[in-house]
Amino acid sequence: MEFRKVLALRGPNIWANFPVLEAWVDLGELKDKPSNEIPGFNERLMSWLPSMIEHRCSLGERGGVFERLRLGTYQAHILEHVALEIQSLAGTEVGFGKARETSEEGVFRVIVEYVEETVGRECLAVAHELCTAAVHDLPFDVTAQIERLRDLAQDVCLGPSTGAIVEAARARGIPFRRMNANSLVVFGHGRWQRRIQAAETDRTGAIAESIAQDKELTREFLRAAGVPTPCGRAVADAEDAWQAAREIGTPVVVKPRDGNQGRGVAANLNTRKQVTAAYEAAKQESDSVLVEKFAPGHDYRLLVVGERVVAAARREPAQVVGDGVHTINQLIERENADPRRGEHHATMLSKIKLDPVALAVLTEQGFTPETVPPAGAVVLIRRNANLSTGGTAIDVTERVHPSVAARAIAAARSVGLDIAGIDLLAHDISRPLEEQGGMVVEVNAAPGLRMHLEPSAGVSRPVGEAIVDLMFPPGENGRVPIIAVTGVNGKTTTTRFIAHILRGTGKCVGMTCTDGIFIDDHRLDNTDCSGPRSARSVLLNPNVETAVFETARGGILREGLAFDYCDVAVVTNIGEGDHLGLFDVNTPAELAKVKRCIVEAVAPEGYAVLNAADPLVVEMAAYCPGGIVFFALDPASPAIVRHLGVGGRAAFVRDRQVIVAEGEREEAVISLDHLPLTRGGQVAFQVENALAAIAAAWSLGTRMDVIRGRAASFAADIDNVPARFNVLEIEGATVVVDYGHNAHSLSAVIEAIDKFPHLRRACVYSTAGDRRDCDIIRQGELLGAAFDRVVLYEDHYLRGRASGEIMGLLRKGLDSATRTKEIVEVRGATNAAETALGSTTPGELLLLQADTVDETIRWLRGYLEMRADRTAAADAVSQDLGETLTPAEMDGAVLAEANVAAK
C-alpha cells in the first residue's frame, strides 16, 4: 500500500466545508485481501488502538469499525479510521473521514479531516506505517509514536491564547487565516482585515511594546500617570546590585530589565548571597539588570483589553507538597505529569523546571532536589508566580476593586498598549492599592491568556471574545462581499463583466481570473490566476472592498476554495464538460459536483446565480443554503417559470430587453442593442454571460442605474475581455479572436459566426493536450463542418502529449469534414496566426483561436500597429506619386521609400 499523492484541501471542497487531507492510495496486492483474510491483522490493530472502539462507522453503533474489521473491510477504509484515531490521540480531535475507490482498480481516495496540516500529514503517515506493520506482523511502538505526535501538535498548533481568540472569531462568523508557523493570524478580508500575533493586535504600537519591555522606563511612565510602582534602579554588577538593595531597603526583587515570562526574576531577597546569586541568574536573560523594592502581598495579573479589565487572577508560585516518601525531584516529576502541563505555551500550565533560580530558592529553604520533605510541607520552587515558570492561577475577576481596575487601565494607557497584562502585588485585590501599599510592578505586552481561560480554581473568562470585540465591534465581521464564478465556458468574461459593474459603485474591486490578478484596473499578475492562492492574495490586499473570483475546477480539486462563504455564486454552464478524465472526474455530472462547491458555500443570505438552460446546473439549486436566481435567454425556460411561480428571482431576455424579475414583479434593465458585449444580441453566449453578470450584481444589491450604466460601457474588445469573441476588421477581412478551447465553446462560437454574412471562413485552432482523445477529435469534427480552410498549430500546451499528437487528433476529426478543403499545420501560435492572416482575403471571416491569450494578443497588437504604420507610409507615398496603390504596390512603394531614405 503506497501513497501516490496527498492533497491538503484547505477550504470548502467536494468532500466537506472544512479542511481535509485527500490521500490517493494504491492498495497494490492488498486490493484483494480484506482484513478478515490477513492472519492476526485485526487482533494486532485492535490491541494497538483499543480506543478505536468508539468509531461507529457505517453500522452506526459503538464498536462499529471493529465489527467491520471482523466482517472484512479493505485497507483504504481502515487507513481512514486509523488516521482519524491517531490525530485524536495526538490531541487534535477530528471525526470526519471517507474512503472512495477511483475508476482505477485498487486505487482509493482516503479523506480525513485535520485541524493543523503538519500534524494531519504526519498522523496520516504514521497511520500508514501502523497499518503496514499490522499487515506484515511487524513490531510497532504505538505509545512512542503517539507521544512524538503529541509533542509535534503542541509545537505547531496554535497555543491556548491565540486559539481562544481564533475560536471567538469563529463563533462570530469572522473569517481567519493563519499566516505562519507562529501565531500571526489575519481576521477578516481586504480593507476590513485585522491581525494578531499572540495577544498583540495590529494596533499594538511598536513604541508601546518597547516601553513595556524596558522595566525601568515603564516605571517612569507609571509614576507620571499616578500609578503606584516600586522604586529601584539599574545596576552594573553583582556588587552594585547589593549596594542598590541596601539603598532601597530589603527585601528586594532582582530581574532582567527587558525580560519576559518571569525568566530570571527572583523576589523577596534579603541577604547579600541571595541578591548576588539572583543578579547572576538575571544576567543570563538580559545585559541590563534591575533591583526594585519588594512589595509584600499576593501576585495578581489583571488583563486590560481596550478600556476594560476583562479578567483577573491571583498567581501562586510553583510549589510541591511533601509526602514524606518522595524527593523534591520526584514530586516535581509527578506534578509535571499533569496533562495540563507542557513545554512552552502550548498547554494551560507550564512544566516546573529546576533552573538556577529554582535551585537558589530551594537552597534558601535548606533543601536540595534530593531532599524528602515531610508530609504536608509546602516547598517553594520559585518565588515569582508566573505561569511560564510553573505557577498556577485562581480567578478573582469578581473581587477586583473599581479603583484597582482604574489603576490597571491607567497603567496600560500610560504605556500605550491596547491589550496589556498588568502585574501588581497587593494583600487584597478588593481594596484600593493605596490603602495597603500595593503596587503595579510590570506592564506586559502580548500577555498570556492561559490563566484566565483555565484557572486552577475559579471561573474561565471570555478573554478571547473580549479581544475579538475590541477588533470587531458588535455587528462587524470583517468580510468583504465575495462573488465566485465557475462553469465550463464564459467564466472569465462573466468575472470581468461583474468586476466592471461593481467598480461603478466606487468601491475597490479585487478580481482574479484566467488573465491574472487585478485590483481595480491595475494588473498585479499576468498568469492564470483562477485558483485559490490568487484569491487568498486578493483577500489579503488592504485596499480591496469587494472581491470577484473566477473559480476553476483545478483549484477546487487541488486545494478547495479560498473562502469559507461567498455572497454570490455564479455557474455559467456545464454542457459537455471539459478536462474530463483528470482527477478521476470522468463525466459532466461528476464535473458538476466539483463546480457545485461554490454553490454549497453560499452564505444563507446570499444567492446562487444558475443557468436555467443547463440541467446539471439547475440541479445545483437544491444544494444552495441561500437564495436562487436563474438566468436564461428564454423566459419560458421551465426552471424560470417554476421559480418565478413561487416568488423566486430570474434574469432573461424578452423583446430584446434584459429583464430581472422577482415573482410577478419585472424590471427592464437594458436593451441588447445597448449591450456592446453581445454585438446587439448577435452572440448568444455573450448574452448569457451578460445575464449572469447582471444577475450577480443585482443579487449583491447593486443599484440598477449603476448596473445599467456599467453594462452599456462594457465592450468585447481586446482591452476589456481579450480573446473573448473580439471582432476586428483587417484589410477587408473580419477576424474573430476567441480563447474557446473545448467542444462546447467551439460549438457556441460557430453558432455565433453562423450569423455573420461571410461566405468563406477560415480558422486557426489548437487545444491543450490534457483533454481526452475523443474530446480533441470532436473539436476536429466541428472544425470540418464549419470552415473552408483550417490552420492547425501546437505550442507549449502539450501537457504530456508528444509533439504533433494534438494536431494528429484534430486531423482525425477533420477526416470526416463536410466543408474543409484546405488544412495547414504550423508550429507556434503566432506563426499560425501570421500564416492565416497572410493568406486571408477581403470578405473572408477568420476565427483566430488564442490558446495562449497574452502571447496572441501581444502579437496581434504588434501586427495591427505594423499594418497601421505601413498603411500610413503607403498613403504618404501615394500622395507623392499622385495615385492610389494596390496592397502589393504599397509594400513595394514602402520598401522603395525606405531604400531612398536609407541612401
mmCIF file of N, CA, C and O in Angstrom, residues 415-449:
data_model
loop_
_atom_site.group_PDB
_atom_site.id
_atom_site.type_symbol
_atom_site.label_atom_id
_atom_site.label_comp_id
_atom_site.label_asym_id
_atom_site.label_seq_id
_atom_site.Cartn_x
_atom_site.Cartn_y
_atom_site.Cartn_z
ATOM 1 N N VAL A 415 1.443 53.403 29.046
ATOM 2 C CA VAL A 415 2.441 52.780 28.178
ATOM 3 C C VAL A 415 2.007 52.840 26.716
ATOM 4 O O VAL A 415 2.846 52.913 25.813
ATOM 5 N N GLY A 416 0.694 52.835 26.482
ATOM 6 C CA GLY A 416 0.175 52.935 25.121
ATOM 7 C C GLY A 416 -0.292 51.623 24.538
ATOM 8 O O GLY A 416 -0.432 51.496 23.317
ATOM 9 N N LEU A 417 -0.587 50.639 25.392
ATOM 10 C CA LEU A 417 -0.983 49.315 24.915
ATOM 11 C C LEU A 417 -2.504 49.191 24.837
ATOM 12 O O LEU A 417 -3.219 49.640 25.748
ATOM 13 N N ASP A 418 -2.994 48.559 23.748
ATOM 14 C CA ASP A 418 -4.429 48.286 23.637
ATOM 15 C C ASP A 418 -4.805 47.015 24.378
ATOM 16 O O ASP A 418 -5.937 46.851 24.825
ATOM 17 N N ILE A 419 -3.853 46.092 24.509
ATOM 18 C CA ILE A 419 -4.044 44.870 25.301
ATOM 19 C C ILE A 419 -2.827 44.748 26.211
ATOM 20 O O ILE A 419 -1.687 44.796 25.737
ATOM 21 N N ALA A 420 -3.053 44.599 27.493
ATOM 22 C CA ALA A 420 -1.918 44.566 28.421
ATOM 23 C C ALA A 420 -2.212 43.645 29.593
ATOM 24 O O ALA A 420 -3.356 43.534 30.053
ATOM 25 N N GLY A 421 -1.155 42.998 30.064
ATOM 26 C CA GLY A 421 -1.227 42.229 31.298
ATOM 27 C C GLY A 421 -0.572 43.055 32.397
ATOM 28 O O GLY A 421 0.618 43.347 32.333
ATOM 29 N N ILE A 422 -1.351 43.472 33.385
ATOM 30 C CA ILE A 422 -0.850 44.326 34.459
ATOM 31 C C ILE A 422 -0.563 43.455 35.676
ATOM 32 O O ILE A 422 -1.474 42.847 36.244
ATOM 33 N N ASP A 423 0.709 43.413 36.070
ATOM 34 C CA ASP A 423 1.100 42.641 37.254
ATOM 35 C C ASP A 423 1.161 43.578 38.447
ATOM 36 O O ASP A 423 1.818 44.639 38.390
ATOM 37 N N LEU A 424 0.500 43.182 39.521
ATOM 38 C CA LEU A 424 0.547 44.005 40.730
ATOM 39 C C LEU A 424 0.625 43.117 41.961
ATOM 40 O O LEU A 424 0.224 41.941 41.941
ATOM 41 N N LEU A 425 1.151 43.686 43.016
ATOM 42 C CA LEU A 425 1.266 43.000 44.297
ATOM 43 C C LEU A 425 0.387 43.725 45.303
ATOM 44 O O LEU A 425 0.470 44.964 45.447
ATOM 45 N N ALA A 426 -0.461 42.985 45.975
ATOM 46 C CA ALA A 426 -1.369 43.563 46.962
ATOM 47 C C ALA A 426 -1.822 42.458 47.909
ATOM 48 O O ALA A 426 -1.865 41.277 47.535
ATOM 49 N N HIS A 427 -2.171 42.862 49.126
ATOM 50 C CA HIS A 427 -2.671 41.878 50.081
ATOM 51 C C HIS A 427 -4.090 41.449 49.718
ATOM 52 O O HIS A 427 -4.456 40.284 49.884
ATOM 53 N N ASP A 428 -4.869 42.404 49.221
ATOM 54 C CA ASP A 428 -6.288 42.124 48.966
ATOM 55 C C ASP A 428 -6.728 42.919 47.723
ATOM 56 O O ASP A 428 -6.754 44.147 47.743
ATOM 57 N N ILE A 429 -7.078 42.219 46.660
ATOM 58 C CA ILE A 429 -7.442 42.863 45.401
ATOM 59 C C ILE A 429 -8.762 43.604 45.506
ATOM 60 O O ILE A 429 -9.089 44.440 44.650
ATOM 61 N N SER A 430 -9.522 43.358 46.565
ATOM 62 C CA SER A 430 -10.821 44.016 46.708
ATOM 63 C C SER A 430 -10.710 45.358 47.420
ATOM 64 O O SER A 430 -11.730 46.011 47.670
ATOM 65 N N ARG A 431 -9.464 45.786 47.752
ATOM 66 C CA ARG A 431 -9.243 47.078 48.392
ATOM 67 C C ARG A 431 -8.351 47.940 47.513
ATOM 68 O O ARG A 431 -7.512 47.412 46.768
ATOM 69 N N PRO A 432 -8.476 49.253 47.594
ATOM 70 C CA PRO A 432 -7.598 50.128 46.808
ATOM 71 C C PRO A 432 -6.136 49.866 47.124
ATOM 72 O O PRO A 432 -5.773 49.549 48.266
ATOM 73 N N LEU A 433 -5.280 50.027 46.115
ATOM 74 C CA LEU A 433 -3.855 49.774 46.297
ATOM 75 C C LEU A 433 -3.249 50.704 47.341
ATOM 76 O O LEU A 433 -2.402 50.298 48.155
ATOM 77 N N GLU A 434 -3.658 51.973 47.328
ATOM 78 C CA GLU A 434 -3.056 52.963 48.208
ATOM 79 C C GLU A 434 -3.300 52.644 49.679
ATOM 80 O O GLU A 434 -2.496 53.026 50.542
ATOM 81 N N GLU A 435 -4.403 51.937 49.984
ATOM 82 C CA GLU A 435 -4.715 51.620 51.383
ATOM 83 C C GLU A 435 -3.789 50.551 51.944
ATOM 84 O O GLU A 435 -3.649 50.425 53.149
ATOM 85 N N GLN A 436 -3.175 49.764 51.080
ATOM 86 C CA GLN A 436 -2.432 48.598 51.547
ATOM 87 C C GLN A 436 -0.996 48.559 51.048
ATOM 88 O O GLN A 436 -0.303 47.542 51.218
ATOM 89 N N GLY A 437 -0.556 49.658 50.430
ATOM 90 C CA GLY A 437 0.818 49.678 49.933
ATOM 91 C C GLY A 437 1.010 48.792 48.713
ATOM 92 O O GLY A 437 2.133 48.356 48.416
ATOM 93 N N GLY A 438 -0.085 48.518 48.005
ATOM 94 C CA GLY A 438 0.017 47.703 46.789
ATOM 95 C C GLY A 438 0.672 48.471 45.653
ATOM 96 O O GLY A 438 0.636 49.707 45.622
ATOM 97 N N MET A 439 1.271 47.753 44.738
ATOM 98 C CA MET A 439 1.999 48.398 43.643
ATOM 99 C C MET A 439 1.843 47.639 42.342
ATOM 100 O O MET A 439 1.747 46.405 42.337
ATOM 101 N N VAL A 440 1.869 48.396 41.243
ATOM 102 C CA VAL A 440 1.962 47.793 39.916
ATOM 103 C C VAL A 440 3.432 47.567 39.630
ATOM 104 O O VAL A 440 4.226 48.513 39.655
ATOM 105 N N VAL A 441 3.804 46.329 39.368
ATOM 106 C CA VAL A 441 5.227 46.014 39.211
ATOM 107 C C VAL A 441 5.637 45.819 37.754
ATOM 108 O O VAL A 441 6.815 45.964 37.421
ATOM 109 N N GLU A 442 4.677 45.474 36.885
ATOM 110 C CA GLU A 442 5.018 45.309 35.476
ATOM 111 C C GLU A 442 3.806 45.558 34.599
ATOM 112 O O GLU A 442 2.665 45.330 35.016
ATOM 113 N N VAL A 443 4.088 46.013 33.376
ATOM 114 C CA VAL A 443 3.063 46.119 32.328
ATOM 115 C C VAL A 443 3.567 45.278 31.164
ATOM 116 O O VAL A 443 4.667 45.511 30.648
ATOM 117 N N ASN A 444 2.778 44.284 30.765
ATOM 118 C CA ASN A 444 3.231 43.309 29.776
ATOM 119 C C ASN A 444 2.469 43.443 28.458
ATOM 120 O O ASN A 444 1.237 43.430 28.443
ATOM 121 N N ALA A 445 3.218 43.581 27.364
ATOM 122 C CA ALA A 445 2.626 43.454 26.036
ATOM 123 C C ALA A 445 2.482 41.971 25.723
ATOM 124 O O ALA A 445 3.186 41.136 26.286
ATOM 125 N N ALA A 446 1.588 41.642 24.818
ATOM 126 C CA ALA A 446 1.337 40.247 24.429
ATOM 127 C C ALA A 446 1.144 39.352 25.649
ATOM 128 O O ALA A 446 1.825 38.340 25.817
ATOM 129 N N PRO A 447 0.232 39.694 26.548
ATOM 130 C CA PRO A 447 0.055 38.896 27.768
ATOM 131 C C PRO A 447 -0.505 37.510 27.464
ATOM 132 O O PRO A 447 -1.317 37.337 26.546
ATOM 133 N N GLY A 448 -0.074 36.534 28.217
ATOM 134 C CA GLY A 448 -0.643 35.197 28.083
ATOM 135 C C GLY A 448 -2.058 35.162 28.614
ATOM 136 O O GLY A 448 -2.399 35.867 29.578
ATOM 137 N N LEU A 449 -2.891 34.363 27.993
ATOM 138 C CA LEU A 449 -4.299 34.281 28.394
ATOM 139 C C LEU A 449 -4.615 32.995 29.143
ATOM 140 O O LEU A 449 -5.746 32.796 29.590
#
